[in-house]
């Protein structure tokens, strides 16, 4: 049956108060139909509900009064400002309400009008009310919008004012709220005593009281999270149930021989996670596991173990990383680590020449390559695998979430391991990774010393250089990182190239200074990394390409120029490039920034080395949208829920959602059918069907 179009889909153009011009402005805000309008929520509220007798208003305060217009008029000041004033009186007294430079106001009022006026009280020759908003009451309309209530303030752009939007909203709500269908199941609404949808929507725009506002917001936040968690729960359930994945079998000796390859003993945390991964891989269901572990916690070892396991079972493994530098590093390190095992590695990055690329592609499809290491080149269409058994995504926080699915489609149903170094706050983890099983490496390899972090002004750069020299004399190595230049990698590279020349010809004469940046050809970056690792380079000048994953344990000091230009998570990642060996390490942030958001970031950096704490601060300072930097992060766009504040509701909604899917996986019970339709329309990929057989 074709569903009737809902009145909520009617164009906003047809609302009273919306002309062609306003419609065009609304479009710029992403508002096209009635429903868009209804879900365009206020940014904040002003309490103008407390009407005061005129004699009781206080100078300096924001007040709202009600009275009758006794007189009106305008005049021009000596400075050529036009002042329009009403004399308004009630039973207690008279006050002048003042507008500046709005002569047209005169036409809107007449003597005898009953008005409500909100504004700030100032004392000039007499007390005046500097008008912020007003309302004229008529016999048949005593229902105020702009005054005498808690008034919504909308996020606006140019060409649209609060009054206009409030009037439009009021019209829309009065007429269309009745068509909103509540899809939040009744049992949940009852259990948590949540407002019904219509009530919540009305009161989120025009709250009857702050208590009503709180209840309305709670309801809408819950629902927003709940729908999201339902989608995650359904996805998780159906990947687990329906798909038949690869059942790896484990030969006993693998872990033993693996440990022999390593130059260190695995930490208990690494062992625990390896067991979790192994259990997933042994099961016939596809693995979907996220491994979280702070920078330097040793995630690579877990990855290598999983790769060996899939190869041992006759499959290919793929590991996808966000940067070419990291791909080259993994390639070099894996080659050396696995040299005794007769395993074929391949490298697939953008800069490869045509011939190499063709060779790699054909060896991948013929099955000659056992492990392929690459950037997002790996998910390009032309790449074919013979029998992909395991996909690993390293440093996943640098990819968008959508990339996650794509590589998987290359194999039948390969196992999937996702590794993320940026510990992310729990709210984000629940929203982003709710459909994954999670392992945490919560222990750092022993013997690592904390990194001493300093924030200094550029005037002290000279003494920092001196300190770096002392490190170099001790046969340690250093990074100097050049700042991000928003939107232009080219400029960033240029500044790094110039500085490299300056440093090697002046400050660090006699030392070997190297350079690494994103515009080098394939292979070149790997060579520089090798030279750095083999200590042929003492000091490496770098752009942000070294931000994630780079692992040179003898590097003991890092200097970051213009540190204020980096995000907090990014600084934490960068800092993680040192402190990987057993000697004392340093990170010096150079920045002249004064009080600002950037200085909060730098303060957080010098106060803790704990990635989770850093992540929490970052979320607080920047909010979730910015948390992952400018790159696509895959976070859903939240209309009202706040990932910094609403953890409790998020956790509740998650529990309810997962329970519900467990109880009714395809949502085919009658009480869930409205919810199912809502989910299918909000998450087109989900395709929950009203058919018990399809649910499997
Ligand atoms: P990350 O979790 O940041 O990816 P890596 O896997 O690159 O960390 O490991 C960081 C460094 O620590 C590497 O040099 C690695 O060889 C070393 N390492 C990993 N596990 C251990 C361990 N159990 N004991 C000592 N060193 C380890
Ligand atoms: Mg890593």
XYZ file of C-alpha atoms and ligand atoms in Angstrom:
724
model
C 0.000 0.000 0.000
C 1.316 3.386 -0.965
C 1.425 5.505 2.185
C -0.409 8.787 1.965
C 1.941 11.738 2.032
C 1.876 13.295 5.440
C 0.911 16.950 5.884
C 4.331 17.267 7.473
C 5.873 16.966 4.033
C 4.088 20.030 2.733
C 6.491 22.716 1.617
C 7.295 25.373 4.188
C 6.534 27.866 1.435
C 2.843 27.528 2.260
C 3.118 28.549 5.889
C 1.622 31.844 6.930
C 4.486 34.284 7.340
C 6.768 32.585 4.809
C 7.052 34.469 1.535
C 9.338 33.515 -1.356
C 12.215 35.478 0.177
C 11.921 33.933 3.606
C 11.520 30.520 2.042
C 14.791 30.945 0.262
C 16.479 31.931 3.532
C 14.966 28.921 5.281
C 16.312 26.698 2.521
C 19.764 27.927 3.379
C 19.176 26.617 6.884
C 18.236 23.249 5.431
C 14.531 23.816 5.957
C 12.224 22.833 3.147
C 9.083 21.325 4.563
C 6.926 21.513 7.672
C 8.752 18.696 9.355
C 12.110 20.438 8.885
C 10.632 23.483 10.560
C 9.247 21.526 13.477
C 12.635 19.952 14.044
C 14.471 23.247 13.885
C 14.975 23.626 17.599
C 15.820 26.762 19.589
C 19.415 27.369 20.538
C 18.522 28.858 23.910
C 15.682 30.512 25.786
C 15.041 33.784 27.514
C 12.899 33.913 30.564
C 10.463 36.743 30.027
C 7.728 35.061 31.943
C 7.963 37.180 35.023
C 5.765 40.232 34.438
C 6.487 43.043 36.862
C 4.481 46.102 37.884
C 6.188 49.060 36.246
C 7.050 50.623 39.582
C 8.931 47.464 40.574
C 11.392 47.150 37.690
C 15.043 47.471 38.627
C 17.569 49.631 36.871
C 20.158 47.480 35.098
C 17.941 44.391 34.967
C 16.227 42.705 32.060
C 12.513 43.112 32.747
C 9.149 42.458 31.174
C 6.199 44.737 31.776
C 2.587 44.962 30.634
C 0.580 48.123 30.213
C -1.222 50.518 27.877
C 0.312 52.969 25.454
C -0.363 56.431 26.898
C 1.579 58.427 24.335
C 4.076 57.904 21.530
C 6.477 59.910 19.405
C 9.898 60.141 17.856
C 12.707 62.655 17.817
C 16.182 63.113 16.413
C 19.164 63.482 18.720
C 22.044 65.855 18.102
C 24.087 62.927 16.839
C 21.372 62.259 14.311
C 20.020 59.170 15.950
C 16.288 58.595 15.707
C 14.632 57.731 18.958
C 11.139 56.345 19.081
C 9.389 56.109 22.428
C 6.213 54.848 23.969
C 4.986 55.965 27.317
C 3.516 52.828 28.857
C 1.502 52.828 32.018
C -0.050 50.286 34.341
C -1.750 50.609 37.723
C 1.605 51.205 39.419
C 3.291 53.772 37.236
C 4.653 54.850 33.849
C 7.847 54.029 31.986
C 9.253 55.046 28.630
C 10.052 52.256 26.183
C 12.775 53.226 23.749
C 13.788 52.094 20.260
C 16.890 53.405 18.515
C 16.956 54.055 14.785
C 13.762 52.194 14.031
C 11.458 55.022 12.932
C 9.072 52.534 11.276
C 8.066 51.363 14.744
C 5.851 54.368 14.981
C 3.397 52.827 12.540
C 2.983 49.702 14.599
C 1.514 51.260 17.722
C -1.330 53.526 18.596
C -2.486 55.143 21.762
C -4.459 52.767 23.935
C -2.799 49.549 22.682
C -2.237 46.934 25.311
C 1.419 45.927 25.100
C 3.975 43.695 26.726
C 7.539 44.872 26.494
C 10.817 43.179 27.393
C 14.067 45.038 27.652
C 16.813 46.388 29.802
C 16.065 49.125 32.292
C 18.467 52.073 32.151
C 18.468 55.294 34.053
C 18.807 58.427 31.930
C 16.951 61.554 32.902
C 14.316 59.112 33.970
C 14.048 55.364 33.839
C 13.660 53.904 30.351
C 13.170 50.436 29.017
C 15.526 49.741 26.067
C 13.318 47.464 24.047
C 14.464 43.997 23.075
C 11.075 42.624 22.176
C 7.454 43.624 22.300
C 4.019 42.273 21.764
C 0.717 43.959 21.055
C -2.212 42.153 22.604
C -5.557 42.126 20.894
C -8.935 40.978 22.128
C -8.770 37.667 20.297
C -5.062 37.132 20.740
C -3.792 37.112 24.265
C -1.402 34.290 23.454
C 2.036 35.842 23.476
C 4.994 34.685 21.437
C 7.802 37.123 22.078
C 7.165 38.259 25.612
C 5.494 37.312 28.873
C 6.751 33.758 28.601
C 9.877 31.678 28.199
C 10.885 32.787 24.747
C 12.816 30.628 22.274
C 15.906 32.002 20.587
C 16.686 30.217 17.333
C 20.026 29.722 15.648
C 19.739 32.133 12.765
C 21.523 33.466 9.795
C 21.334 36.833 8.143
C 18.057 37.988 6.637
C 15.874 36.337 9.212
C 15.013 37.672 12.619
C 13.838 36.012 15.792
C 10.403 37.565 15.631
C 9.774 36.269 12.143
C 10.884 32.765 12.997
C 8.872 32.687 16.201
C 5.754 33.709 14.353
C 6.324 31.077 11.692
C 6.970 28.444 14.333
C 3.871 29.314 16.271
C 1.753 28.980 13.137
C 3.337 25.690 12.212
C 3.001 24.205 15.651
C -0.611 25.257 16.110
C -1.565 23.627 12.867
C 0.712 20.657 12.355
C 1.861 19.214 15.659
C -1.260 17.058 15.618
C 0.143 15.125 12.658
C 3.320 14.038 14.432
C 3.278 10.314 15.018
C 4.942 9.037 18.116
C 7.119 6.061 17.209
C 8.766 5.647 20.568
C 7.226 2.464 21.966
C 4.628 3.036 24.637
C 6.222 0.679 27.156
C 9.418 2.713 27.047
C 7.562 5.981 27.342
C 5.773 4.621 30.380
C 8.847 3.098 31.971
C 10.802 6.352 31.879
C 7.788 8.648 32.195
C 8.659 10.396 28.987
C 6.526 13.107 27.418
C 4.634 12.129 24.311
C 6.065 13.493 21.100
C 3.517 16.226 20.448
C 3.806 17.597 23.918
C 7.597 17.489 23.786
C 7.768 19.264 20.460
C 5.386 22.005 21.539
C 7.315 22.628 24.707
C 10.746 22.516 23.176
C 9.724 25.531 21.087
C 7.493 27.321 23.543
C 8.094 25.845 26.983
C 5.245 26.302 29.433
C 7.865 26.258 32.164
C 11.475 25.271 32.593
C 10.342 21.999 34.064
C 8.354 21.307 30.898
C 11.394 22.235 28.888
C 13.539 19.726 30.772
C 11.003 16.974 30.270
C 10.632 17.797 26.599
C 14.320 17.826 26.001
C 14.757 14.574 27.868
C 12.161 12.930 25.701
C 13.637 14.189 22.434
C 17.206 13.346 23.397
C 16.167 9.888 24.459
C 14.437 9.319 21.178
C 17.312 10.603 19.114
C 19.745 8.278 20.853
C 17.284 5.433 20.882
C 16.756 5.451 17.127
C 20.474 5.536 16.569
C 21.057 2.678 18.976
C 18.235 0.687 17.410
C 19.967 0.991 14.060
C 23.282 -0.091 15.570
C 21.702 -2.950 17.474
C 19.884 -4.184 14.389
C 23.005 -3.986 12.293
C 25.049 -5.821 14.869
C 22.442 -8.504 15.338
C 21.970 -9.157 11.669
C 25.665 -9.240 10.781
C 26.139 -11.724 13.565
C 23.178 -13.935 12.807
C 22.637 -13.944 9.129
C 26.095 -13.899 7.651
C 28.187 -16.988 7.468
C 31.747 -15.927 7.881
C 35.050 -17.706 7.931
C 35.811 -20.252 10.593
C 39.519 -20.020 11.253
C 41.151 -22.867 13.038
C 44.055 -22.314 15.357
C 47.062 -24.538 15.543
C 48.428 -24.596 19.056
C 51.941 -23.516 18.256
C 51.000 -20.220 16.601
C 51.135 -18.008 19.646
C 54.418 -19.545 20.765
C 56.154 -19.095 17.456
C 54.678 -15.631 17.193
C 56.190 -14.606 20.495
C 59.526 -15.901 19.326
C 59.426 -13.517 16.411
C 59.016 -10.543 18.701
C 61.857 -8.828 20.464
C 59.691 -8.326 23.541
C 57.238 -10.171 25.743
C 53.578 -9.419 25.135
C 51.850 -7.514 27.895
C 48.962 -9.174 29.693
C 46.601 -6.759 27.986
C 47.914 -7.682 24.557
C 47.517 -11.378 25.359
C 43.962 -10.860 26.572
C 43.017 -9.005 23.403
C 44.722 -11.596 21.218
C 42.567 -14.267 22.837
C 39.417 -12.215 22.204
C 40.373 -11.748 18.574
C 41.270 -15.380 18.168
C 37.931 -16.509 19.589
C 36.103 -14.296 17.136
C 38.136 -15.651 14.262
C 37.524 -19.246 15.292
C 33.795 -18.719 15.244
C 31.937 -19.140 11.954
C 30.390 -15.721 12.469
C 32.234 -12.776 11.039
C 34.371 -10.840 13.476
C 33.553 -7.168 13.975
C 35.860 -6.096 16.715
C 37.291 -2.768 17.713
C 40.604 -2.706 19.533
C 41.133 0.451 21.515
C 44.478 1.250 23.001
C 46.358 4.407 23.695
C 49.233 5.527 21.536
C 52.115 3.124 22.059
C 50.094 0.396 23.760
C 51.208 -2.090 21.112
C 48.263 -2.616 18.814
C 50.418 -3.628 15.872
C 51.383 -6.876 17.562
C 47.715 -7.833 17.834
C 47.253 -7.055 14.170
C 50.208 -9.163 13.124
C 48.969 -12.098 15.145
C 45.577 -11.970 13.474
C 47.225 -11.724 10.049
C 49.344 -14.787 10.734
C 46.269 -16.694 11.789
C 44.413 -15.959 8.598
C 47.423 -16.815 6.444
C 47.871 -20.053 8.315
C 44.331 -20.891 7.268
C 45.099 -20.215 3.647
C 43.555 -16.760 3.362
C 44.845 -13.329 2.515
C 44.945 -10.480 4.998
C 44.669 -6.764 4.330
C 45.638 -3.912 6.569
C 44.462 -0.441 5.702
C 46.105 2.623 7.213
C 45.309 6.316 6.839
C 48.653 7.577 5.529
C 51.185 6.449 2.969
C 53.989 6.991 5.442
C 52.427 4.564 7.853
C 51.808 2.055 5.069
C 55.456 2.197 4.114
C 56.522 1.828 7.717
C 54.317 -1.207 8.295
C 55.629 -2.687 5.070
C 59.229 -2.302 6.199
C 58.581 -3.548 9.726
C 56.421 -6.491 8.715
C 59.004 -7.530 6.105
C 61.680 -7.707 8.727
C 59.541 -9.318 11.377
C 58.169 -11.998 9.101
C 61.271 -12.618 7.018
C 61.764 -16.145 8.362
C 58.222 -17.214 7.581
C 58.158 -17.075 3.818
C 55.218 -14.719 3.670
C 54.595 -12.465 0.693
C 53.815 -8.860 1.456
C 52.417 -6.282 -0.885
C 52.216 -2.508 -0.659
C 49.451 -0.572 -2.342
C 49.583 3.190 -2.124
C 48.710 5.978 -4.482
C 52.192 7.011 -5.516
C 53.157 3.656 -7.049
C 54.119 3.683 -10.713
C 51.801 1.970 -13.138
C 53.934 -1.122 -13.525
C 54.333 -1.775 -9.811
C 50.685 -1.164 -9.286
C 49.655 -3.629 -11.975
C 52.020 -6.220 -10.577
C 50.653 -5.828 -7.072
C 47.072 -5.988 -8.281
C 47.610 -9.150 -10.265
C 49.482 -10.811 -7.411
C 46.619 -9.948 -5.139
C 44.031 -11.494 -7.388
C 46.152 -14.569 -8.076
C 46.717 -15.073 -4.375
C 50.494 -14.693 -4.504
C 50.379 -11.875 -1.976
C 49.527 -13.021 1.540
C 49.347 -9.671 3.283
C 48.547 -6.436 1.553
C 49.320 -3.174 3.281
C 47.847 -0.013 1.911
C 45.971 3.207 2.207
C 42.392 3.682 1.059
C 43.692 2.528 -2.336
C 42.745 -0.860 -0.961
C 39.066 -0.171 -1.277
C 39.159 1.175 -4.790
C 37.037 -0.746 -7.185
C 39.763 -2.274 -9.288
C 41.331 -4.127 -6.411
C 40.464 -7.811 -6.423
C 41.410 -10.393 -3.876
C 41.715 -14.128 -4.281
C 40.417 -15.009 -0.856
C 40.381 -12.246 1.645
C 39.997 -13.681 5.127
C 40.812 -10.736 7.369
C 40.564 -7.008 7.089
C 42.321 -4.748 9.545
C 41.737 -1.047 9.698
C 44.500 0.675 11.623
C 44.047 4.113 13.161
C 40.379 3.972 12.293
C 39.674 7.380 13.835
C 41.403 8.889 10.816
C 38.942 7.268 8.459
C 35.291 7.937 8.123
C 33.079 5.258 9.528
C 31.618 4.583 6.111
C 34.979 3.300 4.918
C 34.578 0.500 7.361
C 32.049 -1.374 5.309
C 33.672 -0.931 1.942
C 36.767 -3.034 2.383
C 34.696 -5.831 3.807
C 32.751 -6.071 0.608
C 35.907 -7.184 -1.148
C 35.947 -10.579 0.426
C 33.091 -12.938 0.987
C 32.550 -12.099 4.597
C 36.040 -11.556 5.982
C 36.714 -11.078 9.633
C 37.172 -7.457 10.491
C 39.450 -5.918 13.081
C 39.404 -2.221 13.686
C 42.104 -0.488 15.668
C 41.917 2.961 17.061
C 44.612 4.814 18.894
C 42.712 7.856 19.915
C 40.864 6.716 22.928
C 37.479 8.217 22.473
C 35.062 9.245 25.171
C 32.436 6.719 26.063
C 29.572 8.656 24.513
C 31.294 8.754 21.155
C 32.275 5.116 21.392
C 28.669 4.145 22.027
C 27.390 6.166 19.101
C 30.105 5.325 16.612
C 30.982 1.794 17.509
C 27.808 0.512 19.116
C 27.607 -2.253 16.525
C 31.088 -3.562 17.279
C 32.530 -5.761 19.976
C 35.170 -3.872 21.855
C 38.543 -4.887 23.262
C 40.737 -2.554 25.186
C 44.512 -2.702 25.584
C 44.584 -1.023 28.952
C 48.224 -1.420 29.810
C 51.369 0.080 28.370
C 54.460 -2.035 27.661
C 56.711 -1.928 30.634
C 59.800 0.206 30.825
C 58.278 3.195 29.077
C 59.028 6.493 30.748
C 56.437 9.227 30.715
C 57.032 11.985 28.212
C 57.794 15.358 29.778
C 55.733 17.944 27.943
C 56.391 21.689 27.900
C 54.645 24.646 26.400
C 56.985 27.536 25.644
C 56.755 30.784 23.723
C 58.591 31.281 20.463
C 61.057 33.630 22.138
C 62.548 30.559 23.778
C 63.015 28.609 20.594
C 66.790 29.128 20.814
C 67.118 27.346 24.108
C 64.860 24.547 22.906
C 67.199 24.056 19.952
C 70.073 23.939 22.411
C 68.302 21.251 24.399
C 67.644 19.247 21.249
C 71.335 19.441 20.391
C 72.196 17.971 23.756
C 69.880 15.061 23.000
C 71.456 14.556 19.603
C 74.920 14.543 21.199
C 73.687 11.678 23.350
C 72.914 9.794 20.134
C 69.214 10.371 20.543
C 67.046 11.566 17.665
C 64.526 14.324 17.262
C 61.443 15.397 15.321
C 60.628 18.976 14.434
C 57.022 19.211 13.317
C 55.753 22.072 11.210
C 52.298 23.426 11.661
C 49.170 22.516 9.909
C 48.192 24.993 7.340
C 44.492 24.744 7.021
C 43.388 23.566 3.568
C 46.844 23.705 2.078
C 49.208 20.829 2.293
C 51.334 22.597 -0.294
C 52.026 25.565 1.960
C 52.766 23.249 4.843
C 55.290 21.360 2.728
C 56.888 24.600 1.581
C 57.370 25.812 5.114
C 58.846 22.465 6.154
C 61.254 22.449 3.193
C 62.443 25.954 3.965
C 62.890 25.271 7.628
C 64.770 22.090 6.959
C 67.312 24.019 4.903
C 67.608 26.686 7.564
C 68.058 24.193 10.383
C 70.690 22.124 8.626
C 72.685 25.133 7.453
C 72.539 27.036 10.733
C 71.318 25.660 14.002
C 72.077 21.991 13.449
C 75.181 22.276 11.317
C 77.177 19.086 11.657
C 74.133 16.920 12.287
C 72.239 15.061 9.648
C 68.861 16.666 9.056
C 66.179 14.807 7.118
C 62.800 15.753 5.748
C 59.548 13.900 5.366
C 56.279 15.181 3.975
C 53.185 14.081 2.146
C 54.202 15.164 -1.299
C 57.168 12.820 -1.604
C 56.968 9.986 -4.097
C 56.048 6.474 -3.094
C 59.069 4.727 -1.696
C 60.843 7.937 -0.768
C 59.030 8.259 2.520
C 59.900 4.685 3.354
C 63.530 5.385 2.594
C 63.591 8.397 4.888
C 61.961 6.363 7.652
C 64.551 3.622 7.203
C 67.371 6.164 7.337
C 65.891 7.656 10.457
C 65.495 4.285 12.056
C 69.059 3.318 11.094
C 70.227 6.590 12.663
C 71.530 8.000 9.399
C 69.317 10.961 10.178
C 69.591 12.729 13.537
C 66.829 15.226 13.236
C 63.745 14.733 11.132
C 61.797 17.737 9.951
C 58.246 16.645 9.309
C 54.768 17.740 8.433
C 51.716 16.152 9.977
C 52.253 13.008 7.894
C 53.972 11.480 10.910
C 50.982 12.124 13.126
C 49.848 8.538 13.463
C 51.552 5.215 13.795
C 55.180 6.140 13.162
C 57.359 4.102 15.451
C 61.024 4.969 15.887
C 62.026 4.064 19.401
C 65.292 5.991 19.588
C 63.601 9.324 18.940
C 63.434 11.047 22.291
C 62.401 14.605 21.632
C 59.795 16.351 19.561
C 59.337 20.024 18.916
C 55.982 21.159 17.567
C 55.831 24.573 15.936
C 52.645 26.641 16.180
C 51.147 24.043 18.428
C 47.932 26.054 18.722
C 47.011 25.022 15.209
C 46.644 21.382 16.123
C 43.696 19.661 17.655
C 44.131 18.042 21.007
C 43.794 14.484 19.784
C 46.261 15.316 17.073
C 48.813 16.700 19.525
C 48.426 13.604 21.638
C 49.062 11.429 18.586
C 52.058 13.472 17.563
C 53.528 13.320 21.024
C 53.115 9.557 20.870
C 55.923 9.449 18.301
C 58.420 9.864 21.137
C 58.610 7.953 24.379
C 58.496 4.648 22.532
C 61.830 3.434 23.854
C 63.144 3.158 27.374
C 64.868 6.544 27.666
C 63.470 9.804 28.987
C 61.531 11.685 26.330
C 60.379 15.230 25.753
C 57.741 17.035 23.818
C 58.021 20.793 23.445
C 55.057 22.732 22.144
C 55.889 26.163 20.814
C 53.048 28.616 20.780
C 52.478 32.288 21.525
C 48.758 31.921 21.871
C 47.171 33.729 24.795
C 43.913 32.974 26.532
C 41.689 31.068 24.151
C 40.398 27.671 23.289
C 43.838 26.831 21.914
C 45.472 27.594 25.226
C 43.029 25.227 26.929
C 44.250 22.504 24.612
C 47.887 23.203 25.349
C 47.186 23.232 29.060
C 45.491 19.864 28.785
C 48.527 18.534 26.952
C 50.988 19.543 29.631
C 48.784 18.338 32.445
C 48.218 14.736 31.387
C 49.579 11.999 29.165
C 46.503 9.824 29.513
C 44.789 9.548 26.162
C 41.350 8.983 27.622
C 41.599 12.087 29.750
C 42.845 14.028 26.750
C 39.914 12.790 24.757
C 37.428 13.878 27.404
C 38.954 17.352 27.537
C 38.962 17.544 23.790
C 35.311 16.664 23.620
C 34.528 19.266 26.225
C 36.540 22.004 24.580
C 35.479 21.466 21.019
C 32.300 19.474 21.068
C 31.719 16.241 19.204
C 31.528 17.650 15.698
C 35.072 18.901 15.864
C 36.408 16.068 17.934
C 37.905 14.204 15.024
C 39.248 17.295 13.337
C 38.179 18.400 9.926
C 38.042 14.936 8.430
C 34.790 13.113 8.084
C 34.146 11.344 11.302
C 30.955 9.495 10.606
C 29.183 10.852 13.638
C 25.482 11.164 13.035
C 24.181 14.685 13.008
C 22.409 15.159 16.299
C 19.613 17.693 16.446
C 19.271 17.976 20.166
C 21.278 15.370 22.034
C 24.604 16.504 23.386
C 27.369 13.958 23.480
C 29.205 15.817 26.175
C 26.288 15.985 28.569
C 23.818 13.251 27.855
C 25.727 10.096 28.698
C 23.015 8.837 31.047
C 20.275 8.996 28.432
C 22.603 7.478 25.877
C 23.286 4.503 28.104
C 19.610 3.996 28.905
C 18.601 4.194 25.295
C 21.331 1.801 24.289
C 20.201 -0.785 26.787
C 16.581 -0.460 25.673
C 17.506 -0.681 22.010
C 19.683 -3.759 22.313
C 17.095 -5.516 24.490
C 14.387 -4.757 21.998
C 16.336 -6.133 19.053
C 17.166 -9.220 21.043
C 13.497 -9.717 21.791
C 12.251 -8.894 18.305
C 15.135 -8.825 15.797
C 13.132 -7.756 12.761
C 10.714 -5.637 14.782
C 7.847 -7.654 13.437
C 5.734 -7.557 16.579
C 2.778 -5.226 16.173
C 3.856 -2.901 18.971
C 7.120 -2.327 17.106
C 5.791 -1.739 13.644
C 5.673 2.057 13.794
C 9.205 2.032 15.123
C 10.304 -0.246 12.322
C 8.882 2.056 9.672
C 10.557 5.011 11.290
C 13.932 3.231 11.340
C 13.636 2.101 7.763
C 12.955 5.628 6.622
C 15.692 7.166 8.770
C 18.343 4.553 7.970
C 17.807 3.434 4.391
C 20.548 0.798 4.568
C 18.819 -1.057 7.346
C 15.871 -2.639 5.518
C 14.103 -4.255 8.423
C 11.338 -6.356 6.940
C 7.938 -7.198 8.211
C 8.572 -10.858 7.719
C 9.674 -13.316 10.316
C 11.358 -15.516 7.762
C 13.534 -12.688 6.476
C 14.684 -12.068 10.002
C 16.224 -15.545 10.059
P 50.397 1.528 18.817
O 49.426 0.923 19.760
O 50.551 2.991 19.011
O 50.121 1.147 17.383
P 52.778 -0.001 18.393
O 52.131 -1.284 18.075
O 53.350 0.773 17.262
O 51.808 0.924 19.218
O 53.885 -0.265 19.498
C 54.659 0.777 20.036
C 56.063 0.348 20.324
O 56.075 -0.515 21.444
C 56.694 -0.434 19.197
O 58.030 -0.056 19.096
C 56.565 -1.866 19.625
O 57.601 -2.646 19.094
C 56.684 -1.740 21.123
N 55.968 -2.779 21.854
C 54.758 -3.292 21.550
N 54.404 -4.223 22.458
C 55.401 -4.272 23.371
C 55.626 -5.025 24.560
N 54.737 -5.934 24.995
N 56.770 -4.814 25.246
C 57.665 -3.911 24.821
N 57.524 -3.168 23.705
C 56.408 -3.339 22.986
Mg 49.757 1.844 15.550
